[in-house]
PDB file of C-alpha atoms in Angstrom:
ATOM      1  CA  UNK A1377      -9.878 -32.896  69.100  1.00 38.00           C
ATOM      2  CA  UNK A1378     -10.756 -35.562  66.335  1.00 41.00           C
ATOM      3  CA  UNK A1379      -8.403 -36.540  63.869  1.00 46.00           C
ATOM      4  CA  UNK A1380      -8.989 -36.561  60.296  1.00 48.00           C
ATOM      5  CA  UNK A1381      -8.735 -40.523  59.167  1.00 47.00           C
ATOM      6  CA  UNK A1382     -10.450 -40.065  56.151  1.00 47.00           C
ATOM      7  CA  UNK A1383      -7.257 -40.044  54.199  1.00 47.00           C
ATOM      8  CA  UNK A1384      -5.762 -43.301  55.462  1.00 49.00           C
ATOM      9  CA  UNK A1385      -6.456 -46.409  54.234  1.00 49.00           C
ATOM     10  CA  UNK A1386      -8.994 -48.342  56.132  1.00 48.00           C
ATOM     11  CA  UNK A1387      -6.923 -52.010  55.183  1.00 52.00           C
ATOM     12  CA  UNK A1388      -3.533 -51.377  54.429  1.00 48.00           C
ATOM     13  CA  UNK A1389      -2.998 -54.991  53.534  1.00 48.00           C
ATOM     14  CA  UNK A1390      -5.827 -55.083  51.215  1.00 49.00           C
ATOM     15  CA  UNK A1391      -4.398 -51.865  49.032  1.00 52.00           C
ATOM     16  CA  UNK A1392      -0.731 -53.811  49.226  1.00 49.00           C
ATOM     17  CA  UNK A1393      -2.512 -57.336  47.652  1.00 50.00           C
ATOM     18  CA  UNK A1394      -4.230 -54.852  44.904  1.00 51.00           C
ATOM     19  CA  UNK A1395      -1.356 -53.303  43.966  1.00 52.00           C
ATOM     20  CA  UNK A1396       0.149 -56.770  43.528  1.00 49.00           C
ATOM     21  CA  UNK A1397      -2.672 -58.153  41.437  1.00 46.00           C
ATOM     22  CA  UNK A1398      -2.099 -54.752  38.966  1.00 52.00           C
ATOM     23  CA  UNK A1399       1.395 -55.986  38.459  1.00 53.00           C
ATOM     24  CA  UNK A1400       0.370 -59.369  37.103  1.00 56.00           C
ATOM     25  CA  UNK A1401      -0.224 -59.733  33.418  1.00 57.00           C
ATOM     26  CA  UNK A1402       1.425 -60.959  30.443  1.00 56.00           C
ATOM     27  CA  UNK A1403       4.310 -58.741  31.015  1.00 65.00           C
ATOM     28  CA  UNK A1404       5.107 -59.852  34.383  1.00 60.00           C
ATOM     29  CA  UNK A1405       4.866 -63.436  33.054  1.00 60.00           C
ATOM     30  CA  UNK A1406       7.439 -62.873  30.284  1.00 62.00           C
ATOM     31  CA  UNK A1407       9.722 -61.159  32.854  1.00 63.00           C
ATOM     32  CA  UNK A1408       9.420 -64.357  35.113  1.00 63.00           C
ATOM     33  CA  UNK A1409       9.808 -67.067  32.298  1.00 66.00           C
ATOM     34  CA  UNK A1410      12.202 -69.897  33.339  1.00 71.00           C
ATOM     35  CA  UNK A1411      13.764 -71.957  30.659  1.00 75.00           C
ATOM     36  CA  UNK A1412      10.973 -74.465  29.917  1.00 78.00           C
ATOM     37  CA  UNK A1413       8.770 -71.388  29.882  1.00 76.00           C
ATOM     38  CA  UNK A1414      10.758 -69.806  27.321  1.00 84.00           C
ATOM     39  CA  UNK A1415      10.888 -72.868  24.998  1.00 88.00           C
ATOM     40  CA  UNK A1416       6.977 -73.003  25.085  1.00 87.00           C
ATOM     41  CA  UNK A1417       6.485 -68.942  24.313  1.00 86.00           C
ATOM     42  CA  UNK A1418       9.111 -69.093  21.425  1.00 90.00           C
ATOM     43  CA  UNK A1419       7.578 -72.336  20.040  1.00 93.00           C
ATOM     44  CA  UNK A1420       4.074 -70.826  20.405  1.00 92.00           C
ATOM     45  CA  UNK A1421       5.645 -67.769  18.527  1.00 92.00           C
ATOM     46  CA  UNK A1422       7.053 -69.648  15.989  1.00 95.00           C
ATOM     47  CA  UNK A1423       3.870 -71.786  15.024  1.00 94.00           C
ATOM     48  CA  UNK A1424       1.643 -68.436  15.048  1.00 94.00           C
ATOM     49  CA  UNK A1425       4.157 -66.642  12.808  1.00 96.00           C
ATOM     50  CA  UNK A1426       4.775 -69.698  10.187  1.00 95.00           C
ATOM     51  CA  UNK A1427       0.820 -70.562  10.606  1.00 95.00           C
ATOM     52  CA  UNK A1428      -0.199 -66.794   9.404  1.00 95.00           C
ATOM     53  CA  UNK A1429       2.731 -66.888   6.842  1.00 96.00           C
ATOM     54  CA  UNK A1430       1.042 -70.087   5.243  1.00 94.00           C
ATOM     55  CA  UNK A1431      -2.670 -68.790   5.853  1.00 95.00           C
ATOM     56  CA  UNK A1432      -1.772 -65.577   3.666  1.00 95.00           C
ATOM     57  CA  UNK A1433       0.408 -67.327   1.195  1.00 93.00           C
ATOM     58  CA  UNK A1434      -2.187 -69.977   0.334  1.00 93.00           C
ATOM     59  CA  UNK A1435      -5.066 -67.412   0.496  1.00 94.00           C
ATOM     60  CA  UNK A1436      -3.291 -65.497  -2.413  1.00 92.00           C
ATOM     61  CA  UNK A1437      -2.438 -68.714  -4.342  1.00 90.00           C
ATOM     62  CA  UNK A1438      -5.729 -70.250  -4.024  1.00 90.00           C
ATOM     63  CA  UNK A1439      -7.120 -67.020  -4.991  1.00 90.00           C
ATOM     64  CA  UNK A1440      -4.924 -66.900  -8.195  1.00 89.00           C
ATOM     65  CA  UNK A1441      -5.464 -70.304  -9.391  1.00 89.00           C
ATOM     66  CA  UNK A1442      -9.293 -69.956  -9.178  1.00 88.00           C
ATOM     67  CA  UNK A1443      -9.634 -66.668 -10.758  1.00 86.00           C
ATOM     68  CA  UNK A1444      -7.211 -67.760 -13.434  1.00 87.00           C
ATOM     69  CA  UNK A1445      -8.740 -71.542 -14.265  1.00 87.00           C
ATOM     70  CA  UNK A1446     -11.872 -70.658 -16.355  1.00 86.00           C
ATOM     71  CA  UNK A1447      -9.558 -68.222 -18.418  1.00 87.00           C
ATOM     72  CA  UNK A1448      -7.135 -70.581 -19.155  1.00 87.00           C
ATOM     73  CA  UNK A1449      -8.993 -73.495 -20.015  1.00 86.00           C
ATOM     74  CA  UNK A1450     -11.555 -71.660 -22.114  1.00 88.00           C
ATOM     75  CA  UNK A1451      -8.466 -70.041 -23.511  1.00 85.00           C
ATOM     76  CA  UNK A1452      -7.057 -73.543 -24.647  1.00 85.00           C
ATOM     77  CA  UNK A1453     -10.245 -74.840 -26.394  1.00 87.00           C
ATOM     78  CA  UNK A1454     -10.874 -71.646 -27.946  1.00 85.00           C
ATOM     79  CA  UNK A1455      -7.589 -71.769 -29.925  1.00 82.00           C
ATOM     80  CA  UNK A1456      -7.775 -72.781 -33.402  1.00 79.00           C
ATOM     81  CA  UNK A1457      -5.010 -75.433 -33.498  1.00 78.00           C
ATOM     82  CA  UNK A1458      -2.881 -77.381 -30.907  1.00 78.00           C
ATOM     83  CA  UNK A1459       0.411 -75.049 -31.735  1.00 83.00           C
ATOM     84  CA  UNK A1460      -1.508 -72.223 -30.978  1.00 85.00           C
ATOM     85  CA  UNK A1461      -2.962 -73.980 -27.756  1.00 82.00           C
ATOM     86  CA  UNK A1462       0.672 -74.739 -26.583  1.00 83.00           C
ATOM     87  CA  UNK A1463       1.832 -71.255 -27.215  1.00 85.00           C
ATOM     88  CA  UNK A1464      -0.956 -69.973 -25.297  1.00 87.00           C
ATOM     89  CA  UNK A1465      -0.207 -72.336 -22.579  1.00 84.00           C
ATOM     90  CA  UNK A1466       3.514 -71.336 -22.063  1.00 84.00           C
ATOM     91  CA  UNK A1467       2.460 -68.047 -21.687  1.00 85.00           C
ATOM     92  CA  UNK A1468       0.966 -68.533 -18.651  1.00 85.00           C
ATOM     93  CA  UNK A1469       2.481 -67.720 -15.066  1.00 83.00           C
ATOM     94  CA  UNK A1470       4.912 -70.279 -13.858  1.00 83.00           C
ATOM     95  CA  UNK A1471       2.573 -71.422 -10.848  1.00 81.00           C
ATOM     96  CA  UNK A1472      -0.256 -71.755 -13.020  1.00 88.00           C
ATOM     97  CA  UNK A1473      -1.483 -75.893 -12.794  1.00 90.00           C
ATOM     98  CA  UNK A1474      -4.060 -76.036 -15.688  1.00 90.00           C
ATOM     99  CA  UNK A1475      -1.596 -74.948 -18.227  1.00 88.00           C
ATOM    100  CA  UNK A1476       1.234 -77.392 -16.453  1.00 90.00           C
ATOM    101  CA  UNK A1477      -1.182 -80.309 -16.803  1.00 90.00           C
ATOM    102  CA  UNK A1478      -2.238 -79.506 -20.562  1.00 88.00           C
ATOM    103  CA  UNK A1479       1.753 -79.078 -21.222  1.00 88.00           C
ATOM    104  CA  UNK A1480       2.061 -82.367 -19.558  1.00 87.00           C
ATOM    105  CA  UNK A1481      -0.410 -84.043 -21.767  1.00 87.00           C
ATOM    106  CA  UNK A1482       0.897 -82.482 -25.125  1.00 85.00           C
ATOM    107  CA  UNK A1483       4.321 -83.456 -24.271  1.00 86.00           C
ATOM    108  CA  UNK A1484       3.527 -86.753 -23.508  1.00 85.00           C
ATOM    109  CA  UNK A1485       1.903 -86.856 -26.942  1.00 82.00           C
ATOM    110  CA  UNK A1486       4.784 -85.889 -28.658  1.00 81.00           C
ATOM    111  CA  UNK A1487       7.237 -88.107 -26.814  1.00 80.00           C
ATOM    112  CA  UNK A1488       4.896 -91.347 -27.758  1.00 73.00           C
ATOM    113  CA  UNK A1489       5.016 -90.124 -31.354  1.00 73.00           C
ATOM    114  CA  UNK A1490       8.699 -90.072 -31.248  1.00 74.00           C
ATOM    115  CA  UNK A1491       8.781 -93.457 -30.082  1.00 64.00           C
ATOM    116  CA  UNK A1492       6.736 -94.737 -32.868  1.00 61.00           C
ATOM    117  CA  UNK A1493       7.645 -98.428 -33.865  1.00 57.00           C
ATOM    118  CA  UNK A1494       9.929 -98.511 -30.573  1.00 58.00           C
ATOM    119  CA  UNK A1495       9.804-100.600 -27.337  1.00 61.00           C
ATOM    120  CA  UNK A1496       8.190 -97.503 -25.586  1.00 55.00           C
ATOM    121  CA  UNK A1497       5.131 -97.606 -28.322  1.00 50.00           C
ATOM    122  CA  UNK A1498       4.702-101.226 -27.991  1.00 50.00           C
ATOM    123  CA  UNK A1499       4.361-101.270 -24.152  1.00 62.00           C
ATOM    124  CA  UNK A1500       1.769 -98.428 -23.919  1.00 67.00           C
ATOM    125  CA  UNK A1501      -0.664 -97.416 -26.330  1.00 76.00           C
ATOM    126  CA  UNK A1502      -0.905 -93.853 -26.854  1.00 77.00           C
ATOM    127  CA  UNK A1503      -4.291 -93.720 -24.947  1.00 81.00           C
ATOM    128  CA  UNK A1504      -2.138 -95.236 -21.974  1.00 84.00           C
ATOM    129  CA  UNK A1505       0.866 -93.022 -22.160  1.00 82.00           C
ATOM    130  CA  UNK A1506      -1.563 -89.837 -22.190  1.00 85.00           C
ATOM    131  CA  UNK A1507      -3.377 -90.910 -19.188  1.00 88.00           C
ATOM    132  CA  UNK A1508      -0.324 -91.756 -17.000  1.00 88.00           C
ATOM    133  CA  UNK A1509       1.278 -88.274 -17.824  1.00 89.00           C
ATOM    134  CA  UNK A1510      -1.849 -86.841 -17.046  1.00 91.00           C
ATOM    135  CA  UNK A1511      -2.165 -88.608 -13.972  1.00 92.00           C
ATOM    136  CA  UNK A1512       1.322 -87.594 -12.532  1.00 91.00           C
ATOM    137  CA  UNK A1513       0.293 -84.074 -13.662  1.00 91.00           C
ATOM    138  CA  UNK A1514      -2.412 -83.741 -11.417  1.00 92.00           C
ATOM    139  CA  UNK A1515      -1.118 -85.593  -8.429  1.00 92.00           C
ATOM    140  CA  UNK A1516       1.653 -82.962  -8.725  1.00 92.00           C
ATOM    141  CA  UNK A1517      -0.093 -79.978  -9.063  1.00 91.00           C
ATOM    142  CA  UNK A1518      -2.422 -81.288  -6.133  1.00 90.00           C
ATOM    143  CA  UNK A1519       0.512 -81.829  -3.759  1.00 91.00           C
ATOM    144  CA  UNK A1520       1.521 -77.972  -4.735  1.00 90.00           C
ATOM    145  CA  UNK A1521      -1.871 -76.912  -3.502  1.00 89.00           C
ATOM    146  CA  UNK A1522      -1.677 -78.923  -0.121  1.00 89.00           C
ATOM    147  CA  UNK A1523       1.634 -77.024   0.610  1.00 86.00           C
ATOM    148  CA  UNK A1524       1.512 -75.734   4.501  1.00 89.00           C
ATOM    149  CA  UNK A1525      -1.653 -77.428   5.019  1.00 93.00           C
ATOM    150  CA  UNK A1526       0.485 -80.094   7.178  1.00 93.00           C
ATOM    151  CA  UNK A1527       1.597 -77.357   9.398  1.00 94.00           C
ATOM    152  CA  UNK A1528      -1.551 -75.790   9.938  1.00 95.00           C
ATOM    153  CA  UNK A1529      -2.907 -79.408  10.827  1.00 95.00           C
ATOM    154  CA  UNK A1530       0.154 -79.516  13.360  1.00 94.00           C
ATOM    155  CA  UNK A1531      -0.440 -76.272  14.927  1.00 95.00           C
ATOM    156  CA  UNK A1532      -4.324 -76.514  15.166  1.00 94.00           C
ATOM    157  CA  UNK A1533      -3.628 -79.811  17.022  1.00 94.00           C
ATOM    158  CA  UNK A1534      -0.528 -79.214  19.155  1.00 94.00           C
ATOM    159  CA  UNK A1535      -0.606 -75.404  19.878  1.00 94.00           C
ATOM    160  CA  UNK A1536      -3.331 -75.815  22.743  1.00 93.00           C
ATOM    161  CA  UNK A1537      -1.396 -78.697  24.244  1.00 94.00           C
ATOM    162  CA  UNK A1538       1.737 -76.629  24.020  1.00 93.00           C
ATOM    163  CA  UNK A1539      -0.038 -73.632  25.816  1.00 91.00           C
ATOM    164  CA  UNK A1540      -1.344 -76.052  28.537  1.00 91.00           C
ATOM    165  CA  UNK A1541       2.098 -77.281  29.507  1.00 90.00           C
ATOM    166  CA  UNK A1542       3.085 -73.790  29.892  1.00 85.00           C
ATOM    167  CA  UNK A1543       0.020 -73.071  31.959  1.00 85.00           C
ATOM    168  CA  UNK A1544       0.868 -76.372  33.855  1.00 87.00           C
ATOM    169  CA  UNK A1545       4.279 -75.191  34.497  1.00 82.00           C
ATOM    170  CA  UNK A1546       3.443 -71.693  35.521  1.00 79.00           C
ATOM    171  CA  UNK A1547       0.883 -73.045  38.140  1.00 81.00           C
ATOM    172  CA  UNK A1548       3.452 -75.234  39.599  1.00 80.00           C
ATOM    173  CA  UNK A1549       5.744 -72.490  40.080  1.00 74.00           C
ATOM    174  CA  UNK A1550       2.971 -70.323  41.420  1.00 73.00           C
ATOM    175  CA  UNK A1551       1.880 -72.994  44.052  1.00 77.00           C
ATOM    176  CA  UNK A1552       5.874 -73.069  45.104  1.00 78.00           C
ATOM    177  CA  UNK A1553       6.078 -69.422  45.514  1.00 72.00           C
ATOM    178  CA  UNK A1554       2.860 -69.579  47.581  1.00 72.00           C
ATOM    179  CA  UNK A1555       4.210 -72.428  49.741  1.00 74.00           C
ATOM    180  CA  UNK A1556       6.972 -70.287  50.426  1.00 72.00           C
ATOM    181  CA  UNK A1557       5.167 -67.066  51.373  1.00 68.00           C
ATOM    182  CA  UNK A1558       3.191 -69.063  53.994  1.00 67.00           C
ATOM    183  CA  UNK A1559      -0.076 -67.622  53.046  1.00 64.00           C
ATOM    184  CA  UNK A1560      -2.874 -69.605  50.683  1.00 61.00           C
ATOM    185  CA  UNK A1561      -5.529 -66.717  50.875  1.00 60.00           C
ATOM    186  CA  UNK A1562      -7.494 -66.105  47.517  1.00 59.00           C
ATOM    187  CA  UNK A1563      -5.793 -63.136  46.787  1.00 59.00           C
ATOM    188  CA  UNK A1564      -2.256 -64.924  46.950  1.00 60.00           C
ATOM    189  CA  UNK A1565      -3.569 -67.685  44.796  1.00 63.00           C
ATOM    190  CA  UNK A1566      -5.883 -66.277  42.112  1.00 61.00           C
ATOM    191  CA  UNK A1567      -3.019 -63.548  40.516  1.00 62.00           C
ATOM    192  CA  UNK A1568       0.055 -66.173  39.997  1.00 66.00           C
ATOM    193  CA  UNK A1569      -2.419 -68.978  38.740  1.00 71.00           C
ATOM    194  CA  UNK A1570      -4.748 -66.741  36.439  1.00 70.00           C
ATOM    195  CA  UNK A1571      -1.539 -65.407  35.172  1.00 71.00           C
ATOM    196  CA  UNK A1572      -0.169 -68.706  34.230  1.00 75.00           C
ATOM    197  CA  UNK A1573      -3.603 -69.040  32.650  1.00 81.00           C
ATOM    198  CA  UNK A1574      -2.162 -66.523  29.579  1.00 82.00           C
ATOM    199  CA  UNK A1575      -0.520 -69.451  28.242  1.00 84.00           C
ATOM    200  CA  UNK A1576      -3.580 -71.659  27.389  1.00 89.00           C
ATOM    201  CA  UNK A1577      -5.088 -68.716  25.979  1.00 89.00           C
ATOM    202  CA  UNK A1578      -1.895 -68.008  24.056  1.00 90.00           C
ATOM    203  CA  UNK A1579      -1.819 -71.569  22.755  1.00 92.00           C
ATOM    204  CA  UNK A1580      -5.589 -71.100  21.755  1.00 94.00           C
ATOM    205  CA  UNK A1581      -5.221 -68.059  19.781  1.00 94.00           C
ATOM    206  CA  UNK A1582      -2.547 -70.063  17.824  1.00 94.00           C
ATOM    207  CA  UNK A1583      -4.457 -72.765  17.089  1.00 95.00           C
ATOM    208  CA  UNK A1584      -7.994 -71.603  16.207  1.00 95.00           C
ATOM    209  CA  UNK A1585      -6.865 -69.500  13.087  1.00 95.00           C
ATOM    210  CA  UNK A1586      -5.133 -72.721  11.736  1.00 95.00           C
ATOM    211  CA  UNK A1587      -7.689 -75.080  12.422  1.00 96.00           C
ATOM    212  CA  UNK A1588     -10.104 -72.638  10.381  1.00 96.00           C
ATOM    213  CA  UNK A1589      -7.790 -72.038   7.576  1.00 95.00           C
ATOM    214  CA  UNK A1590      -7.260 -75.818   7.022  1.00 95.00           C
ATOM    215  CA  UNK A1591     -10.558 -76.268   6.942  1.00 95.00           C
ATOM    216  CA  UNK A1592     -11.276 -73.558   4.560  1.00 95.00           C
ATOM    217  CA  UNK A1593      -8.094 -74.534   2.209  1.00 94.00           C
ATOM    218  CA  UNK A1594      -9.268 -78.345   2.255  1.00 93.00           C
ATOM    219  CA  UNK A1595     -12.697 -77.149   1.045  1.00 93.00           C
ATOM    220  CA  UNK A1596     -11.159 -75.025  -1.668  1.00 91.00           C
ATOM    221  CA  UNK A1597      -8.814 -77.402  -2.843  1.00 92.00           C
ATOM    222  CA  UNK A1598     -11.364 -80.268  -3.276  1.00 92.00           C
ATOM    223  CA  UNK A1599     -13.177 -77.649  -5.709  1.00 91.00           C
ATOM    224  CA  UNK A1600      -9.740 -77.306  -7.397  1.00 91.00           C
ATOM    225  CA  UNK A1601      -9.174 -80.755  -7.618  1.00 92.00           C
ATOM    226  CA  UNK A1602     -12.860 -81.378  -9.085  1.00 91.00           C
ATOM    227  CA  UNK A1603     -11.529 -78.997 -12.168  1.00 90.00           C
ATOM    228  CA  UNK A1604      -8.330 -80.719 -12.362  1.00 90.00           C
ATOM    229  CA  UNK A1605      -9.669 -84.430 -13.106  1.00 91.00           C
ATOM    230  CA  UNK A1606     -12.218 -82.668 -15.184  1.00 90.00           C
ATOM    231  CA  UNK A1607      -9.887 -80.912 -17.191  1.00 89.00           C
ATOM    232  CA  UNK A1608      -7.876 -83.895 -17.284  1.00 90.00           C
ATOM    233  CA  UNK A1609     -10.304 -86.020 -19.044  1.00 90.00           C
ATOM    234  CA  UNK A1610     -11.369 -83.660 -21.580  1.00 88.00           C
ATOM    235  CA  UNK A1611      -7.060 -83.557 -22.488  1.00 88.00           C
ATOM    236  CA  UNK A1612      -7.223 -87.303 -22.555  1.00 87.00           C
ATOM    237  CA  UNK A1613     -10.185 -87.653 -24.828  1.00 86.00           C
ATOM    238  CA  UNK A1614      -8.754 -84.956 -27.010  1.00 84.00           C
ATOM    239  CA  UNK A1615      -5.309 -86.100 -27.587  1.00 82.00           C
ATOM    240  CA  UNK A1616      -6.273 -89.841 -27.392  1.00 77.00           C
ATOM    241  CA  UNK A1617      -9.009 -89.323 -29.931  1.00 76.00           C
ATOM    242  CA  UNK A1618      -8.874 -85.779 -31.530  1.00 67.00           C
ATOM    243  CA  UNK A1619     -12.014 -84.634 -29.823  1.00 62.00           C
ATOM    244  CA  UNK A1620     -13.661 -83.944 -26.379  1.00 60.00           C
ATOM    245  CA  UNK A1621     -16.368 -85.656 -25.053  1.00 56.00           C
ATOM    246  CA  UNK A1622     -19.539 -84.441 -26.522  1.00 50.00           C
ATOM    247  CA  UNK A1623     -21.643 -82.242 -24.522  1.00 46.00           C
ATOM    248  CA  UNK A1624     -18.637 -80.221 -22.545  1.00 46.00           C
ATOM    249  CA  UNK A1625     -16.858 -78.523 -25.586  1.00 43.00           C
ATOM    250  CA  UNK A1626     -17.698 -74.853 -25.838  1.00 43.00           C
ATOM    251  CA  UNK A1627     -18.367 -73.439 -28.939  1.00 39.00           C
ATOM    252  CA  UNK A1628     -14.881 -73.495 -30.657  1.00 41.00           C
ATOM    253  CA  UNK A1629     -12.771 -76.585 -30.163  1.00 41.00           C
ATOM    254  CA  UNK A1630      -9.187 -77.141 -30.781  1.00 46.00           C
ATOM    255  CA  UNK A1631      -8.058 -78.408 -33.897  1.00 44.00           C
ATOM    256  CA  UNK A1632      -5.311 -80.899 -34.178  1.00 47.00           C
TER     257      UNK A1632
END
């Protein structure tokens, strides 16, 4: 009498290997971390969280600065007097950079006028004093725009290598396990080694957004720096001579 063998596996060893491979993955990798593996994983998670925080924060801040730049600049030049312009600037949000640059220039003018006849006025002319104040203001606001960019650059350059460290360490442990089992077949090697490569992928997923964001913000900041310089140049001309450079002023010009 013939026996039905269709329900029996043709190769029990092959099925057991397939089941073992199905168990491999990120969850299995985490549950088998040692001390160094956890350090690499936590560092990559922290890098990813911090980089995304600064990506979102810088995007919101840069968008607000760019959106308000023309409004603040045009509003300053369209006022009828310096006092009105200063009031308008003081009403701007705390983190608005163009208003801070103009207020520093106005403060420098007032400070120099108060020191007329004193040692300060004898040391620096009105133009030099305003120029120094504007340079300091532009440098300060430029540094504020660069907040978080150093971290993004660090994450972009180091995260792949940290992930690679986790992969090398994982492959090392995988090879030790393979040697202990006494089997070096492809199914015994591919699973653990492929699992260890997850850390390299994690490092790349952490680094790529940071690199793209860093390049984007650097270009965006360069455009804003150019606006800083142009506005500071016009402010220097106005506060030092009482008028802007011809050809750059709008229809209405601030009167002192």
